């Protein structure tokens, strides 16, 4: 089989970023990268804030946030009245969990593809309330239909108070059939939280079409927003119950303002987030999505080849615009979280390449991303050098 052709580069796109050119940044998925124009826009807002903090915070900031929220919600295809800006996906998930008034006898169901920190949040909420959590194992190679059936079989109507599924999974870079899963849960009256941390900017799917009770997504990954910009979208019947983690002066304002306003924070990242969308639109949203997914697929194949992984053994993401791909590491490599972290640091230090590594169900994986600032030769070099680094132990 031949390696898929890398996509045509998007001219000038790399120059939009201030990334260190001596490093290959192949892990956009973890913390994103903020285009220079967005950084500047945020700095202008900070200048305004520092010129007169009293005026900035007390004259119109709540309205500016509301205006920004509506703009971002429209991009996401979400109901603006159901959307609240929050700092990150982890916060959004915690807000939902602690708003549900869980108690003894209740359970929260997750999958083994879920994000670690969200899992810890579930654990803490269960410990606090007497609820329990149950994790459904989903094989890496499960088809969409199999995933839906696993979830269907794993729900316990009357006991399951929340199902959490990821739209694109972090350790396994897999697109889950979230709207079908939501449909199954709805048949049993079980609410669903979709952790869509990677979806904004990467997937064309609208939030409305997912249809979840709760949806949380980061704009600071694939939508080029400043860090600390995420959206929590809540279906109408739940909005009254949603409480912020921290009570502020806006507590009486109702959802979403009481969730958004978290006292004296730096809100300039949210206000600058539309400039990230402008950057994405200027490059062409569809073009960026196709480019990134194709480049990640190329990277997966060349690095997989370098490690001797047969193309048939390379996990497929399950969607045409998923810009993250997984490569199984040789047996025995990075099989624990600590070992995976150590390997990631070693690849960064010795090869000047930033990647993500994960230990998942006893196997180590490398996760590569494609982004407009990446070029095929970055993956080619990794493919040549990684086997030697792994052989050195
Ligand atoms: C699926 C998923 N959920 C949640 C998060 C957490 O995002 P944040 O650190 O912005 O809260 C991530 C981060 O990569 C993720 O991949």
Short mmCIF file of N, CA, C and O in Angstrom, two decimals, residues 142-200:
data_model
loop_
_atom_site.label_atom_id
_atom_site.label_comp_id
_atom_site.label_asym_id
_atom_site.label_seq_id
_atom_site.Cartn_x
_atom_site.Cartn_y
_atom_site.Cartn_z
N UNK A 142 -13.88 -0.95 17.78
CA UNK A 142 -15.35 -1.08 17.70
C UNK A 142 -15.90 -0.18 16.60
O UNK A 142 -15.47 0.97 16.44
N UNK A 143 -16.86 -0.70 15.85
CA UNK A 143 -17.53 0.13 14.85
C UNK A 143 -18.50 1.07 15.57
O UNK A 143 -18.82 0.86 16.75
N UNK A 144 -18.99 2.05 14.85
CA UNK A 144 -19.96 2.97 15.45
C UNK A 144 -21.16 2.20 16.00
O UNK A 144 -21.65 2.48 17.10
N UNK A 145 -21.63 1.23 15.23
CA UNK A 145 -22.79 0.46 15.66
C UNK A 145 -22.47 -0.29 16.95
O UNK A 145 -23.28 -0.35 17.87
N UNK A 146 -21.26 -0.85 17.02
CA UNK A 146 -20.87 -1.58 18.23
C UNK A 146 -20.77 -0.64 19.43
O UNK A 146 -21.18 -0.99 20.54
N UNK A 147 -20.24 0.55 19.20
CA UNK A 147 -20.14 1.52 20.29
C UNK A 147 -21.54 1.83 20.84
O UNK A 147 -21.78 1.81 22.06
N UNK A 148 -22.47 2.07 19.93
CA UNK A 148 -23.83 2.40 20.36
C UNK A 148 -24.43 1.23 21.14
O UNK A 148 -25.07 1.43 22.18
N UNK A 149 -24.18 0.01 20.68
CA UNK A 149 -24.74 -1.15 21.38
C UNK A 149 -24.11 -1.34 22.76
O UNK A 149 -24.78 -1.70 23.72
N UNK A 150 -22.80 -1.07 22.85
CA UNK A 150 -22.12 -1.19 24.16
C UNK A 150 -22.74 -0.20 25.13
O UNK A 150 -23.03 -0.52 26.29
N UNK A 151 -22.98 1.02 24.64
CA UNK A 151 -23.57 2.03 25.52
C UNK A 151 -24.99 1.61 25.90
O UNK A 151 -25.39 1.66 27.07
N UNK A 152 -25.75 1.16 24.90
CA UNK A 152 -27.14 0.76 25.18
C UNK A 152 -27.18 -0.30 26.28
O UNK A 152 -27.94 -0.21 27.24
N UNK A 153 -26.28 -1.29 26.15
CA UNK A 153 -26.26 -2.39 27.12
C UNK A 153 -25.75 -1.92 28.47
O UNK A 153 -26.05 -2.55 29.50
N UNK A 154 -24.99 -0.83 28.48
CA UNK A 154 -24.37 -0.39 29.73
C UNK A 154 -25.22 0.56 30.57
O UNK A 154 -24.87 0.85 31.72
N UNK A 155 -26.31 1.04 30.01
CA UNK A 155 -27.13 1.99 30.76
C UNK A 155 -28.10 1.24 31.68
O UNK A 155 -28.61 0.19 31.31
N UNK A 156 -28.32 1.81 32.84
CA UNK A 156 -29.28 1.20 33.77
C UNK A 156 -30.35 2.22 34.10
O UNK A 156 -30.18 3.04 35.03
N UNK A 157 -31.43 2.19 33.33
CA UNK A 157 -32.49 3.18 33.56
C UNK A 157 -32.95 3.14 35.01
O UNK A 157 -33.07 2.08 35.60
N UNK A 158 -33.14 4.32 35.56
CA UNK A 158 -33.54 4.39 36.97
C UNK A 158 -32.34 4.59 37.89
O UNK A 158 -32.48 5.11 38.99
N UNK A 159 -31.17 4.14 37.44
CA UNK A 159 -29.94 4.30 38.25
C UNK A 159 -28.97 5.28 37.60
O UNK A 159 -28.38 6.12 38.28
N UNK A 160 -28.82 5.14 36.27
CA UNK A 160 -27.85 5.99 35.57
C UNK A 160 -28.40 7.41 35.49
O UNK A 160 -29.41 7.65 34.83
N UNK A 161 -27.73 8.30 36.17
CA UNK A 161 -28.20 9.71 36.20
C UNK A 161 -27.47 10.57 35.19
O UNK A 161 -27.89 11.68 34.88
N UNK A 162 -26.34 10.06 34.69
CA UNK A 162 -25.60 10.82 33.68
C UNK A 162 -24.70 9.86 32.90
O UNK A 162 -24.04 9.00 33.50
N UNK A 163 -24.70 10.04 31.58
CA UNK A 163 -23.75 9.34 30.72
C UNK A 163 -22.81 10.40 30.17
O UNK A 163 -23.25 11.44 29.69
N UNK A 164 -21.51 10.13 30.26
CA UNK A 164 -20.52 11.06 29.69
C UNK A 164 -19.81 10.36 28.53
O UNK A 164 -19.23 9.28 28.72
N UNK A 165 -19.91 10.94 27.35
CA UNK A 165 -19.17 10.41 26.20
C UNK A 165 -18.40 11.54 25.54
O UNK A 165 -18.84 12.69 25.54
N UNK A 166 -17.28 11.18 24.97
CA UNK A 166 -16.44 12.18 24.31
C UNK A 166 -16.77 12.20 22.82
O UNK A 166 -16.96 11.14 22.22
N UNK A 167 -16.79 13.38 22.25
CA UNK A 167 -17.06 13.45 20.80
C UNK A 167 -15.82 12.98 20.04
O UNK A 167 -15.92 12.15 19.16
N UNK A 168 -14.67 13.54 20.40
CA UNK A 168 -13.39 13.01 19.89
C UNK A 168 -12.57 12.67 21.13
O UNK A 168 -12.33 13.53 21.98
N UNK A 169 -12.15 11.44 21.22
CA UNK A 169 -11.51 11.00 22.46
C UNK A 169 -10.05 11.46 22.51
O UNK A 169 -9.39 11.58 21.47
N UNK A 170 -9.58 11.70 23.70
CA UNK A 170 -8.23 12.21 23.86
C UNK A 170 -7.17 11.11 23.75
O UNK A 170 -6.26 11.21 22.93
N UNK A 171 -7.25 10.03 24.55
CA UNK A 171 -6.16 9.05 24.47
C UNK A 171 -6.18 8.22 23.20
O UNK A 171 -5.16 7.65 22.82
N UNK A 172 -7.36 8.15 22.53
CA UNK A 172 -7.49 7.24 21.40
C UNK A 172 -7.85 7.93 20.08
O UNK A 172 -8.02 7.25 19.06
N UNK A 173 -7.99 9.25 20.09
CA UNK A 173 -8.25 10.03 18.85
C UNK A 173 -9.36 9.42 18.02
O UNK A 173 -9.22 9.20 16.82
N UNK A 174 -10.48 9.17 18.65
CA UNK A 174 -11.57 8.46 17.98
C UNK A 174 -12.82 9.34 17.99
O UNK A 174 -13.15 9.94 19.02
N UNK A 175 -13.47 9.42 16.85
CA UNK A 175 -14.75 10.14 16.78
C UNK A 175 -15.85 9.18 17.19
O UNK A 175 -16.03 8.13 16.56
N UNK A 176 -16.57 9.52 18.24
CA UNK A 176 -17.67 8.67 18.69
C UNK A 176 -18.98 9.13 18.05
O UNK A 176 -19.17 10.34 17.81
N UNK A 177 -19.88 8.20 17.79
CA UNK A 177 -21.17 8.55 17.18
C UNK A 177 -22.09 9.19 18.22
O UNK A 177 -23.06 8.58 18.69
N UNK A 178 -21.78 10.41 18.58
CA UNK A 178 -22.45 11.00 19.75
C UNK A 178 -23.96 11.20 19.56
O UNK A 178 -24.71 10.99 20.51
N UNK A 179 -24.38 11.60 18.36
CA UNK A 179 -25.83 11.84 18.26
C UNK A 179 -26.59 10.53 18.37
O UNK A 179 -27.68 10.49 18.98
N UNK A 180 -26.04 9.43 17.84
CA UNK A 180 -26.71 8.13 17.99
C UNK A 180 -26.70 7.70 19.47
O UNK A 180 -27.70 7.17 19.98
N UNK A 181 -25.61 7.97 20.17
CA UNK A 181 -25.54 7.62 21.59
C UNK A 181 -26.56 8.43 22.39
O UNK A 181 -27.26 7.90 23.26
N UNK A 182 -26.65 9.72 22.05
CA UNK A 182 -27.64 10.56 22.74
C UNK A 182 -29.04 10.00 22.50
O UNK A 182 -29.86 9.94 23.42
N UNK A 183 -29.30 9.54 21.27
CA UNK A 183 -30.61 8.98 20.95
C UNK A 183 -30.93 7.77 21.80
O UNK A 183 -32.05 7.63 22.33
N UNK A 184 -29.95 6.89 21.98
CA UNK A 184 -30.15 5.69 22.80
C UNK A 184 -30.41 6.07 24.25
O UNK A 184 -31.32 5.53 24.90
N UNK A 185 -29.63 7.00 24.76
CA UNK A 185 -29.82 7.40 26.16
C UNK A 185 -31.18 8.05 26.34
O UNK A 185 -31.85 7.84 27.37
N UNK A 186 -31.57 8.82 25.35
CA UNK A 186 -32.88 9.50 25.44
C UNK A 186 -34.02 8.50 25.52
O UNK A 186 -34.98 8.71 26.25
N UNK A 187 -33.89 7.39 24.80
CA UNK A 187 -34.94 6.34 24.87
C UNK A 187 -35.17 5.92 26.31
O UNK A 187 -36.27 5.51 26.68
N UNK A 188 -34.10 5.97 27.11
CA UNK A 188 -34.21 5.55 28.52
C UNK A 188 -34.32 6.74 29.47
O UNK A 188 -34.22 6.55 30.69
N UNK A 189 -34.44 7.94 28.92
CA UNK A 189 -34.56 9.12 29.78
C UNK A 189 -33.29 9.45 30.54
O UNK A 189 -33.35 10.04 31.63
N UNK A 190 -32.14 9.07 29.97
CA UNK A 190 -30.87 9.31 30.68
C UNK A 190 -30.15 10.50 30.04
O UNK A 190 -29.89 10.49 28.82
N UNK A 191 -29.83 11.53 30.82
CA UNK A 191 -29.14 12.68 30.26
C UNK A 191 -27.69 12.37 29.87
O UNK A 191 -27.04 11.52 30.48
N UNK A 192 -27.22 13.08 28.86
CA UNK A 192 -25.86 12.85 28.34
C UNK A 192 -25.06 14.14 28.36
O UNK A 192 -25.55 15.19 27.95
N UNK A 193 -23.84 14.03 28.86
CA UNK A 193 -22.86 15.11 28.74
C UNK A 193 -21.88 14.69 27.65
O UNK A 193 -21.22 13.66 27.78
N UNK A 194 -21.80 15.48 26.59
CA UNK A 194 -20.83 15.21 25.53
C UNK A 194 -19.60 16.09 25.78
O UNK A 194 -19.71 17.32 25.80
N UNK A 195 -18.47 15.42 26.01
CA UNK A 195 -17.20 16.13 26.16
C UNK A 195 -16.62 16.31 24.76
O UNK A 195 -16.06 15.38 24.19
N UNK A 196 -16.83 17.51 24.24
CA UNK A 196 -16.42 17.79 22.86
C UNK A 196 -15.20 18.72 22.86
O UNK A 196 -15.11 19.65 22.06
N UNK A 197 -14.27 18.45 23.76
CA UNK A 197 -13.12 19.35 23.94
C UNK A 197 -12.43 19.67 22.62
O UNK A 197 -11.95 20.78 22.41
N UNK A 198 -12.37 18.68 21.71
CA UNK A 198 -11.63 18.89 20.46
C UNK A 198 -12.51 19.30 19.28
O UNK A 198 -12.00 19.53 18.19
N UNK A 199 -13.81 19.35 19.48
CA UNK A 199 -14.71 19.52 18.33
C UNK A 199 -14.70 20.91 17.71
O UNK A 199 -14.63 21.04 16.48
N UNK A 200 -14.78 22.00 18.51
CA UNK A 200 -14.91 23.32 17.88
C UNK A 200 -13.74 23.62 16.93
O UNK A 200 -12.57 23.54 17.32
#
